[in-house]
């Protein structure tokens, strides 16, 4: 019976194309032996609407928690009938992770587009030892709403709707290209409940977890590496070289395609000729190609390599859409960043023109859209990522994402009129896919079509400037008139990451970015803008922000405002899709306190056009107070195995975030101290800590570290805070 129901469910495309048998097994288990028929769906809808009330009465009502005194009332864990994470990828050029989420049903998401809806949370983890240990990367999210079921002009159902969530990867363990780093990423999707930090095995109620391998961008070689590689005596290096040793070595342009070089690399791994010769074969058959002398030369070169031109041309043209080496698995809309995102999988260890230290080869993805349901496709752009051969490829391959600006704003409608668009991505290895024919399938690659919600965002202003976000926090989530702090529920505009996990108000520090709604007409008309700042309450006209900045994580365009006036020309949205217009450096420039910032717009002749209101921000660049002492043992901080080692600590800040106590050396795996008070999210003016040692503790020197963080949004990124540190050491049995 279950098999028939599973097959029927798989044949019903309203559930999407990527529900696996694993999902079927989970649904069967979650719903105690029954599939999600209408009665069970209605029950699930009721439970979702009562989620917070039920958890307030019993935190383990749904049975997703382990090692708790609360007994489960239901068993609903990893349920994917409403939403599911189906892909995870990484873009080495931008150092950003992306997870793809299917929203499968018409309701159950907290209301229509005019309501607050509900939140789909995704927490990312990274493992460098294939899942033995995990590092918490961060938390992203997007808003989901009830969107009615419909069919498009092709008579295809528009569910599931596909979204993606991004989070930038900070503090990577990158190495040189000779030692590639291929870590495992875990994405945990959870509806309405934030996956807790530092718990990679946490079970969501509605949602799921997905693990995928990625490839980190190698570090660039520096001149010091060159000295080491050739075993040059540093004493023989002139003193003036010390200034250039840390600098990166300029990378040469990629060498032009060579069939001889490609054959040398490919034959060692038994890659067929019609694969490694793809760039040459595609160019030779390109419409309009008429250079017969070039064809003769290529034929001669192939003959010298003992390759039959007729045979490989036949093999090349014998098939299209071959996914033996690479494949698009997911396609969706990054709602926060207005990007179309395609996730592709590298499936073979070879066939990509060389190892990581070589030029490798290129995977191209062309994006097409039908936002207005006309059954006519519009070409947007083509994105690319460089890939390589790897001696040891993980079983799930390597997973990348590429994206292009979605440009949905001009197609947006009112929240009272939900709008669904159809998108298409075409993958091609070695040669760019067609930009004129969406159905021209390449030899190597595939095409995927999905449906997305066209966000009901407001259209960009047409006449005057308008600030969208400060420090990457939307201005509507900042009290810009009084306190200058974030309000409850504030999230980063590009990632959906909470400004503070507990919803507490946050100040700003470091570099405060200014994002604004922009219009391509501004750039076309030669308009310019500048950001101005002043102390709060001042009557001055303000000082211009003149520091260099880049427009975002992707694409990266460096901007240099006029050093005197601060004016900067507007860029087209294709070059600045996230609308970053300025970066105000507060550290070392202003003292902590309240400040105001605004935008001013001028025409090409620098005639004033308009200004925004002054927006109040509280600046805090002061690190928290951190102090730890040792109060037991001898005056020289000595203790004996079996002693209870004790001390005191202080962790305070006007905008306190959290603290932690850690015992080193990590190589000995000592326990971390217990402490009073127990809470780590409240300031401590007079706390105590202790470590209970025993005879199993190695006689050694130990260090207890105190790490203290405030809530300040430093440098406009989710992971950076003002940081205080102190430590104390003791000797055990020495």
XYZ file of C-alpha atoms in Angstrom:
734
model
C 0.000 0.000 0.000
C 2.749 2.423 0.923
C 4.565 1.750 -2.350
C 1.438 2.592 -4.398
C 0.925 5.786 -2.391
C 4.581 6.748 -2.788
C 4.461 6.212 -6.550
C 1.235 8.227 -6.793
C 2.822 11.052 -4.833
C 5.916 11.066 -7.026
C 3.741 11.239 -10.141
C 1.876 14.253 -8.744
C 4.113 17.137 -9.856
C 2.446 19.524 -7.415
C 4.976 18.156 -4.928
C 7.918 19.208 -7.090
C 10.470 17.177 -8.961
C 13.018 16.579 -6.246
C 11.091 14.715 -3.549
C 13.160 11.639 -2.900
C 12.252 8.286 -1.445
C 13.922 9.554 1.723
C 11.259 12.261 1.884
C 8.549 9.654 1.353
C 9.932 7.581 4.211
C 9.975 10.628 6.465
C 6.404 11.541 5.617
C 5.287 8.004 6.344
C 7.062 8.022 9.708
C 5.983 11.538 10.639
C 2.324 10.848 10.064
C 2.279 7.472 11.802
C 1.894 5.293 8.736
C -0.299 7.516 6.571
C 0.531 9.681 3.601
C -0.344 13.415 3.620
C -3.931 13.216 2.402
C -6.281 16.184 2.763
C -7.201 15.241 6.318
C -3.571 15.129 7.459
C -2.765 18.356 5.629
C -5.630 20.105 7.421
C -4.304 18.761 10.688
C -0.828 20.032 9.829
C -2.208 23.473 8.979
C -3.876 23.671 12.373
C -0.705 22.571 14.149
C 1.385 25.120 12.267
C -1.012 27.901 13.239
C -0.745 26.826 16.892
C 3.029 26.189 16.848
C 4.140 28.854 19.331
C 1.251 28.216 21.705
C 1.947 24.474 21.776
C 5.674 24.941 22.331
C 5.050 27.428 25.131
C 3.158 24.700 26.970
C 5.636 21.930 26.105
C 8.935 22.761 24.321
C 9.079 19.170 23.079
C 5.461 18.921 21.944
C 6.513 17.647 18.501
C 9.286 15.322 19.718
C 12.190 17.020 17.945
C 14.303 17.551 21.072
C 16.669 15.001 22.589
C 17.660 14.547 26.240
C 14.789 16.536 27.685
C 12.380 15.933 30.543
C 9.428 16.944 28.359
C 7.570 14.038 26.766
C 6.560 14.347 23.133
C 2.856 14.724 22.386
C 3.369 14.137 18.660
C 6.199 12.918 16.472
C 6.669 15.451 13.699
C 10.334 15.782 12.788
C 12.002 16.668 9.452
C 8.581 17.072 7.873
C 8.857 18.255 4.268
C 5.282 18.444 3.013
C 5.369 22.258 3.209
C 9.015 23.174 2.564
C 12.273 21.402 1.779
C 15.902 22.354 1.223
C 16.858 20.596 -1.990
C 20.314 21.979 -2.934
C 23.328 23.585 -1.306
C 26.115 25.262 -3.252
C 29.066 27.614 -2.924
C 30.476 30.265 -5.215
C 34.279 30.466 -4.802
C 34.443 33.849 -6.522
C 32.156 35.495 -3.952
C 32.741 33.227 -0.911
C 28.969 32.953 -0.419
C 26.914 29.865 0.419
C 23.434 29.354 -1.016
C 20.670 26.902 -0.081
C 17.679 26.244 -2.344
C 14.249 25.813 -0.739
C 11.027 24.520 -2.245
C 7.821 26.056 -0.887
C 5.297 23.439 -1.880
C 1.819 24.441 -0.811
C -0.656 27.295 -1.214
C -1.167 27.935 2.481
C 0.335 27.203 5.865
C 2.779 30.121 5.788
C 1.084 32.640 8.079
C -0.909 34.761 5.634
C -0.913 36.372 2.200
C 1.672 38.745 0.743
C 0.122 41.734 2.525
C 0.686 40.065 5.913
C 3.962 39.464 7.785
C 3.832 35.822 6.648
C 6.289 33.434 8.288
C 10.031 32.843 8.288
C 11.982 30.031 6.678
C 15.281 29.830 8.574
C 18.454 28.165 7.248
C 21.517 27.631 9.422
C 24.756 26.643 7.698
C 27.524 24.473 9.149
C 30.917 23.590 7.703
C 32.967 20.444 8.323
C 36.599 19.981 7.329
C 36.686 16.339 8.478
C 33.714 15.005 6.494
C 31.145 15.400 9.245
C 33.104 14.334 12.343
C 33.027 17.913 13.670
C 31.125 20.984 12.562
C 31.676 24.748 12.635
C 28.675 27.068 12.828
C 28.796 29.430 9.831
C 25.644 31.469 10.403
C 21.922 31.870 9.945
C 19.921 33.179 6.988
C 16.218 33.428 6.222
C 13.488 34.627 3.910
C 9.790 35.386 4.321
C 7.250 32.860 3.043
C 3.577 33.636 2.420
C 0.407 31.955 1.273
C 0.397 32.138 -2.538
C -2.661 30.619 -4.248
C -2.257 27.606 -6.507
C -2.322 28.397 -10.199
C -1.285 27.172 -13.632
C 0.893 29.098 -16.046
C 0.435 29.715 -19.762
C 1.970 26.292 -20.435
C -0.822 24.748 -18.294
C 1.815 23.672 -15.772
C 1.238 23.987 -12.038
C 3.248 26.755 -10.428
C 4.101 24.884 -7.238
C 6.596 24.448 -5.802
C 7.909 28.010 -5.689
C 11.692 28.018 -5.466
C 13.674 30.354 -3.204
C 17.322 30.530 -2.233
C 19.035 31.838 0.915
C 22.612 33.118 1.050
C 25.194 33.535 3.785
C 28.781 34.781 3.338
C 31.490 32.383 4.442
C 33.918 34.075 6.826
C 37.270 32.836 8.163
C 37.765 30.017 5.681
C 40.531 27.458 6.084
C 41.814 28.021 2.572
C 45.117 26.640 1.337
C 47.247 26.811 -1.786
C 45.979 25.179 -4.962
C 48.351 22.249 -4.423
C 46.243 21.252 -1.380
C 42.599 21.753 -2.385
C 40.042 22.134 0.421
C 36.705 20.404 -0.239
C 34.648 20.738 2.959
C 31.172 19.430 3.695
C 28.353 21.944 4.169
C 25.190 21.246 6.138
C 22.096 23.396 5.699
C 19.311 23.001 8.276
C 15.946 24.394 7.151
C 13.358 25.165 9.812
C 10.007 26.872 9.485
C 9.440 29.593 12.093
C 11.972 28.222 14.615
C 15.588 29.361 14.374
C 17.928 26.338 14.310
C 19.971 26.919 17.471
C 23.620 27.899 17.135
C 26.248 25.214 17.640
C 23.846 22.264 17.287
C 24.509 20.662 13.886
C 22.392 17.617 14.731
C 19.326 19.614 15.797
C 16.084 18.294 14.308
C 13.639 20.774 12.761
C 9.913 20.142 13.088
C 8.982 21.393 9.632
C 12.029 21.418 7.396
C 15.039 19.193 6.810
C 18.827 19.051 6.674
C 21.019 18.528 3.624
C 24.780 17.883 3.351
C 26.812 18.738 0.261
C 30.515 19.109 -0.544
C 31.913 22.352 -1.894
C 35.272 23.698 -3.104
C 36.946 26.651 -1.400
C 38.842 29.201 -3.435
C 42.608 28.597 -3.048
C 44.786 31.232 -1.481
C 46.826 33.238 -3.925
C 50.554 32.651 -3.927
C 52.636 35.410 -2.384
C 56.265 36.289 -3.089
C 57.309 34.597 0.154
C 55.983 31.290 -1.261
C 58.250 31.774 -4.271
C 61.250 32.147 -1.948
C 60.306 28.963 -0.079
C 59.582 26.937 -3.235
C 63.064 27.625 -4.619
C 64.757 27.249 -1.239
C 66.344 30.699 -1.420
C 68.283 31.856 1.620
C 66.357 34.780 3.123
C 69.646 36.310 4.273
C 70.534 36.847 0.611
C 67.348 38.779 -0.092
C 67.789 42.592 -0.121
C 66.136 44.414 2.778
C 63.755 46.254 0.469
C 62.224 42.896 -0.537
C 60.664 42.580 2.923
C 57.946 44.990 1.869
C 56.862 42.827 -1.080
C 57.174 39.327 0.442
C 53.549 39.358 1.746
C 52.136 40.645 -1.555
C 50.299 38.278 -3.940
C 52.014 37.260 -7.151
C 50.073 38.635 -10.148
C 48.199 35.840 -11.879
C 48.765 35.436 -15.646
C 45.880 35.490 -18.068
C 44.536 32.008 -18.910
C 46.368 30.414 -21.827
C 44.357 30.076 -25.065
C 42.791 26.684 -25.655
C 45.271 24.116 -26.944
C 44.058 20.748 -28.150
C 47.490 19.237 -27.508
C 47.513 20.453 -23.903
C 43.925 19.326 -23.392
C 44.697 15.880 -24.784
C 47.731 15.492 -22.527
C 45.663 16.191 -19.415
C 42.587 14.254 -20.479
C 44.203 11.059 -21.752
C 45.761 10.371 -18.379
C 42.210 10.134 -16.985
C 40.688 8.453 -20.045
C 38.458 11.426 -20.866
C 37.014 10.953 -24.388
C 38.246 13.225 -27.178
C 34.794 14.599 -27.973
C 34.766 15.895 -24.391
C 38.174 17.534 -24.094
C 37.998 18.921 -27.645
C 34.634 20.612 -27.031
C 35.832 24.241 -27.328
C 37.432 23.494 -30.708
C 34.497 21.439 -32.009
C 31.913 24.019 -30.913
C 33.902 26.874 -32.505
C 34.372 24.960 -35.755
C 30.626 24.394 -36.141
C 29.525 27.835 -35.049
C 27.185 29.502 -37.520
C 29.110 32.038 -39.581
C 32.467 30.269 -39.218
C 34.183 30.210 -42.625
C 37.944 30.027 -41.980
C 38.792 26.824 -43.838
C 42.522 27.254 -43.248
C 41.836 27.094 -39.521
C 39.834 23.900 -39.980
C 42.669 22.320 -41.971
C 45.193 23.281 -39.298
C 42.993 21.803 -36.571
C 42.561 18.624 -38.588
C 46.322 18.301 -38.981
C 46.887 18.871 -35.281
C 44.300 16.223 -34.404
C 45.937 13.776 -36.793
C 49.298 14.339 -35.108
C 47.605 13.374 -31.847
C 46.110 10.290 -33.507
C 42.579 11.630 -33.161
C 40.103 11.046 -35.951
C 38.294 14.332 -36.663
C 35.329 12.656 -38.372
C 34.873 10.287 -35.451
C 34.904 12.922 -32.703
C 32.671 15.305 -34.672
C 30.175 12.466 -34.978
C 30.419 11.657 -31.267
C 30.100 15.350 -30.389
C 26.955 15.795 -32.468
C 25.453 12.441 -31.538
C 23.893 13.714 -28.318
C 22.833 16.864 -26.514
C 22.171 17.555 -22.879
C 24.753 15.048 -21.636
C 24.910 15.224 -17.823
C 27.603 12.640 -17.210
C 30.019 15.306 -15.998
C 27.916 18.209 -14.726
C 24.286 19.013 -14.098
C 22.016 21.804 -12.879
C 20.026 20.453 -9.968
C 18.233 23.557 -8.686
C 17.114 26.978 -9.853
C 15.409 29.674 -7.809
C 15.198 33.286 -6.677
C 17.283 34.749 -3.883
C 14.421 36.853 -2.524
C 16.687 38.991 -0.327
C 19.297 39.828 -2.977
C 17.045 39.708 -6.060
C 19.322 37.199 -7.764
C 18.436 34.240 -9.938
C 20.523 31.373 -8.580
C 21.361 28.090 -10.280
C 23.048 25.281 -8.335
C 25.136 22.861 -10.359
C 26.905 19.643 -9.471
C 30.299 18.453 -10.731
C 29.927 14.679 -10.989
C 33.298 13.366 -12.220
C 36.844 13.687 -10.901
C 38.247 14.462 -14.366
C 37.119 15.909 -17.655
C 37.543 19.557 -16.658
C 40.867 20.340 -18.374
C 43.263 20.191 -15.491
C 43.944 20.218 -11.736
C 43.388 23.179 -9.360
C 46.687 24.908 -10.171
C 45.827 24.987 -13.877
C 43.400 27.218 -15.769
C 40.777 24.460 -15.566
C 37.600 25.015 -17.582
C 34.403 27.016 -17.379
C 30.822 26.070 -16.618
C 28.433 28.607 -18.152
C 24.787 29.120 -17.162
C 22.432 31.253 -19.249
C 19.334 32.599 -17.487
C 15.970 33.178 -19.163
C 12.771 34.572 -17.654
C 9.059 34.782 -18.329
C 7.932 37.039 -15.497
C 4.644 38.092 -17.106
C 3.299 34.638 -18.037
C 3.375 35.251 -21.790
C 5.125 31.998 -22.772
C 7.839 34.159 -24.351
C 11.359 33.927 -22.946
C 13.607 36.933 -22.274
C 17.358 36.433 -21.995
C 18.849 38.001 -18.858
C 22.546 37.173 -18.704
C 25.116 34.381 -18.517
C 27.110 33.554 -15.381
C 30.143 31.314 -15.115
C 32.344 29.482 -12.648
C 35.777 27.898 -13.158
C 36.060 24.193 -12.325
C 38.925 21.681 -12.202
C 39.847 18.021 -11.996
C 40.215 16.567 -8.479
C 41.962 13.298 -7.733
C 39.488 12.442 -4.971
C 35.951 13.605 -5.602
C 33.333 13.186 -2.835
C 30.454 10.823 -3.576
C 28.038 13.745 -4.017
C 30.523 15.580 -6.255
C 31.168 19.291 -5.803
C 28.335 21.787 -5.668
C 28.529 25.341 -6.984
C 26.085 28.158 -7.540
C 26.101 30.969 -10.060
C 23.676 33.846 -10.351
C 22.645 36.978 -12.211
C 20.578 40.004 -11.111
C 16.918 39.008 -11.395
C 15.609 42.521 -12.150
C 12.171 41.691 -10.750
C 11.377 45.213 -9.492
C 10.058 46.421 -12.833
C 7.666 43.443 -12.927
C 6.418 43.757 -9.331
C 2.733 44.102 -8.521
C 0.752 44.956 -5.413
C 0.780 42.497 -2.536
C -2.931 42.077 -3.236
C -2.075 40.566 -6.626
C 0.313 37.602 -6.167
C 2.462 37.072 -9.227
C 4.389 33.972 -10.248
C 7.053 33.863 -12.949
C 8.751 31.052 -14.820
C 12.537 30.928 -15.115
C 14.932 28.763 -17.109
C 18.647 28.046 -16.763
C 20.804 26.399 -19.439
C 24.145 24.878 -18.417
C 26.968 24.444 -20.906
C 30.518 23.262 -20.290
C 33.399 24.740 -22.247
C 31.393 27.099 -24.444
C 28.707 29.689 -23.574
C 25.127 28.597 -24.278
C 22.956 30.463 -26.752
C 21.747 33.932 -25.795
C 19.128 33.930 -28.559
C 17.498 30.495 -28.324
C 16.468 29.283 -24.846
C 15.932 25.752 -26.169
C 19.311 25.315 -27.866
C 20.579 22.531 -25.626
C 24.378 22.257 -25.449
C 26.407 19.069 -25.857
C 27.459 19.005 -22.212
C 24.980 20.260 -19.644
C 21.244 20.520 -19.198
C 18.344 22.923 -18.759
C 15.987 23.391 -15.809
C 12.766 25.392 -15.491
C 11.087 26.380 -12.223
C 8.588 28.882 -10.869
C 9.303 31.785 -8.531
C 7.288 34.359 -6.659
C 7.764 37.829 -8.141
C 8.285 39.841 -4.932
C 5.757 42.588 -4.339
C 8.499 45.074 -3.503
C 8.080 48.759 -4.040
C 9.441 50.214 -7.252
C 12.610 52.322 -7.083
C 12.086 56.093 -6.793
C 12.126 58.026 -10.045
C 13.016 61.543 -8.902
C 14.616 61.672 -5.460
C 17.083 59.587 -3.413
C 15.850 57.177 -0.783
C 17.871 55.130 1.714
C 16.987 51.450 1.878
C 19.401 50.140 4.526
C 22.168 51.307 6.876
C 24.772 48.794 7.971
C 22.801 46.319 5.778
C 19.817 46.690 8.171
C 16.591 47.992 6.547
C 15.828 51.529 7.749
C 12.325 50.436 8.788
C 14.066 48.119 11.301
C 16.060 51.003 12.834
C 14.754 53.711 15.146
C 16.189 56.454 12.932
C 14.489 59.289 14.803
C 15.433 58.721 18.454
C 17.696 55.894 19.663
C 19.560 55.027 16.458
C 19.321 51.339 17.433
C 17.816 48.391 15.598
C 14.303 47.349 16.512
C 13.068 43.874 17.476
C 13.197 41.387 14.624
C 15.757 43.330 12.566
C 17.569 41.228 9.950
C 20.318 41.889 7.418
C 18.725 42.888 4.153
C 20.858 40.642 1.903
C 20.830 37.476 4.014
C 17.845 37.536 6.388
C 20.279 37.007 9.290
C 19.083 38.370 12.654
C 20.882 41.462 13.908
C 20.653 39.831 17.345
C 19.446 36.301 17.978
C 17.409 37.494 20.981
C 15.934 40.497 19.206
C 17.728 43.044 21.387
C 18.467 46.555 20.042
C 21.879 46.940 18.392
C 24.147 49.939 17.694
C 26.531 50.202 14.733
C 30.312 50.293 14.421
C 33.227 50.067 12.030
C 32.197 50.622 8.418
C 28.502 51.463 8.071
C 27.294 50.795 4.530
C 24.581 52.859 2.888
C 22.203 51.005 0.564
C 19.576 52.820 -1.443
C 16.798 52.211 -3.880
C 18.260 53.142 -7.254
C 16.936 53.482 -10.761
C 18.787 52.775 -13.996
C 17.529 56.141 -15.182
C 19.734 57.816 -12.553
C 22.853 56.350 -14.147
C 21.635 56.998 -17.687
C 21.059 60.670 -16.862
C 24.516 61.048 -15.324
C 23.171 61.770 -11.865
C 25.471 61.669 -8.847
C 24.980 61.305 -5.124
C 26.855 61.622 -1.871
C 26.357 60.490 1.718
C 26.655 63.163 4.442
C 27.046 62.685 8.200
C 26.964 64.905 11.271
C 26.557 64.626 15.067
C 22.907 64.206 16.057
C 21.215 67.516 16.787
C 23.778 69.515 14.833
C 22.598 72.307 12.565
C 25.530 71.862 10.188
C 25.123 70.648 6.626
C 27.340 67.667 7.455
C 30.591 66.137 6.213
C 30.817 64.005 3.047
C 31.638 60.313 3.164
C 34.720 60.007 0.931
C 36.137 56.529 1.614
C 36.617 53.940 -1.141
C 34.253 50.971 -1.052
C 33.088 47.983 -3.070
C 29.484 47.546 -4.108
C 28.945 44.208 -2.381
C 29.788 40.535 -2.365
C 28.886 40.221 -6.047
C 29.577 41.690 -8.502
C 32.515 43.489 -6.887
C 32.964 47.011 -8.265
C 35.303 49.437 -6.478
C 33.983 52.998 -6.094
C 36.007 56.088 -5.213
C 33.967 59.164 -4.205
C 35.379 62.601 -4.953
C 37.888 63.206 -2.124
C 36.539 66.741 -1.500
C 32.839 66.744 -2.341
C 32.096 63.026 -1.857
C 30.014 62.911 -5.041
C 29.894 59.572 -6.900
C 28.116 58.746 -10.192
C 25.258 56.257 -9.998
C 25.968 52.819 -11.467
C 23.495 50.787 -13.533
C 21.727 48.218 -11.361
C 23.405 45.418 -13.324
C 26.728 46.545 -11.795
C 25.270 47.361 -8.389
C 22.253 45.082 -7.902
C 22.228 45.517 -4.109
C 22.353 49.297 -4.313
C 25.358 49.947 -2.071
C 26.200 53.629 -2.454
C 28.636 54.447 0.331
C 30.665 53.074 3.240
C 31.032 55.377 6.255
C 34.133 54.566 8.308
C 33.335 55.379 11.951
C 36.207 53.614 13.712
C 38.936 56.106 14.549
C 36.910 58.912 12.969
C 34.101 59.651 15.427
C 33.579 59.013 19.137
C 30.774 56.773 20.335
C 27.393 58.472 20.306
C 24.456 59.507 18.145
C 24.995 60.622 14.559
C 22.858 61.436 11.543
C 23.352 60.438 7.917
C 21.554 61.272 4.691
C 21.864 61.065 0.883
C 21.980 64.014 -1.501
C 21.414 63.764 -5.266
C 22.604 66.128 -8.017
C 22.369 66.117 -11.787
C 25.297 65.785 -14.173
C 26.102 69.482 -13.709
C 26.017 69.086 -9.883
C 22.743 70.965 -9.558
C 20.797 69.758 -6.472
C 17.825 67.474 -7.169
C 16.819 66.149 -3.768
C 17.866 64.892 -0.347
C 16.652 62.274 2.103
C 15.736 62.925 5.708
C 18.490 62.723 8.277
C 18.652 59.170 9.711
C 19.857 58.772 13.304
C 22.355 56.005 14.137
C 24.076 55.130 17.383
C 27.775 54.409 16.885
C 29.570 52.073 19.319
C 33.166 51.052 18.617
C 34.194 50.320 22.217
C 35.136 46.764 23.069
C 33.390 45.079 26.030
C 35.054 44.833 29.423
C 36.601 41.394 29.997
C 38.523 40.458 33.156
C 39.325 37.039 34.627
C 41.303 36.098 37.739
C 42.631 32.962 39.466
C 41.703 32.720 43.167
C 42.662 29.188 44.217
C 45.962 27.308 44.505
C 49.220 29.060 45.259
C 50.315 32.599 44.570
C 52.105 31.351 41.457
C 48.848 29.965 40.027
C 49.767 26.377 40.817
C 47.324 23.569 41.556
C 47.407 19.800 42.052
C 45.394 17.109 40.241
C 42.122 16.727 42.124
C 41.931 20.395 43.090
C 38.938 22.547 42.299
C 40.472 25.404 40.358
C 38.478 28.595 40.839
C 38.399 32.235 39.839
C 36.310 35.302 39.188
C 35.385 37.134 36.005
C 33.706 40.256 34.715
C 31.931 40.595 31.347
C 30.075 43.859 30.785
C 29.097 46.331 28.090
C 26.269 48.871 27.662
C 25.102 46.811 24.663
C 26.125 43.413 25.963
C 25.876 40.446 23.632
C 27.359 37.246 25.064
C 30.404 35.685 26.664
C 32.087 32.291 26.783
C 34.733 30.586 28.920
C 37.106 28.156 27.217
C 39.883 25.923 28.568
C 43.118 25.334 26.645
C 45.080 23.499 25.340
C 42.464 22.092 23.012
C 44.787 19.181 22.168
C 44.179 17.755 25.676
C 40.374 18.209 25.424
C 39.906 19.680 28.924
C 36.339 20.609 29.912
C 35.319 24.236 29.810
C 34.725 25.903 33.185
C 31.359 25.937 34.864
C 30.332 29.411 35.889
C 27.884 31.474 37.911
C 25.687 33.034 36.702
C 24.837 30.349 34.166
C 23.356 32.651 31.500
C 25.866 33.717 28.842
C 23.677 36.423 27.292
C 23.454 38.799 30.266
C 26.271 41.051 31.544
C 28.217 39.789 34.550
C 29.702 42.336 36.951
C 30.843 39.753 39.514
C 30.942 36.138 38.340
C 32.781 32.999 39.437
C 34.147 30.036 37.488
C 35.605 26.688 38.423
C 37.241 23.575 36.985
C 37.106 20.266 38.855
C 40.341 18.422 38.074
C 41.199 14.794 38.844
C 44.044 12.330 38.446
C 43.276 11.864 34.761
C 44.240 15.418 33.948
C 47.735 15.536 32.420
C 50.194 17.586 34.434
C 50.550 20.607 32.220
C 49.991 24.303 31.902
C 46.371 25.319 31.253
C 44.735 28.555 30.177
C 41.168 29.720 30.817
C 40.026 32.229 28.211
C 37.200 34.735 28.555
C 35.627 35.935 25.282
C 33.104 38.783 25.436
C 31.062 40.186 22.539
C 28.705 43.128 22.373
C 25.714 43.601 20.036
C 27.231 46.277 17.822
C 26.853 45.612 14.089
C 30.502 46.047 13.123
C 31.453 46.539 9.472
C 27.875 45.847 8.347
C 28.233 42.036 8.409
C 26.439 39.439 10.563
C 29.492 37.894 12.213
C 31.476 40.946 13.354
C 31.073 42.454 16.841
C 33.182 44.508 19.231
C 35.222 41.954 21.149
C 36.836 41.864 24.574
C 39.297 39.225 25.756
C 41.224 38.180 28.835
C 42.832 34.961 30.058
C 44.521 33.443 33.061
C 46.899 30.493 33.206
C 47.682 27.910 35.857
C 50.033 24.963 36.257
C 48.637 21.613 37.273
C 51.028 19.349 39.152
C 54.166 21.106 37.948
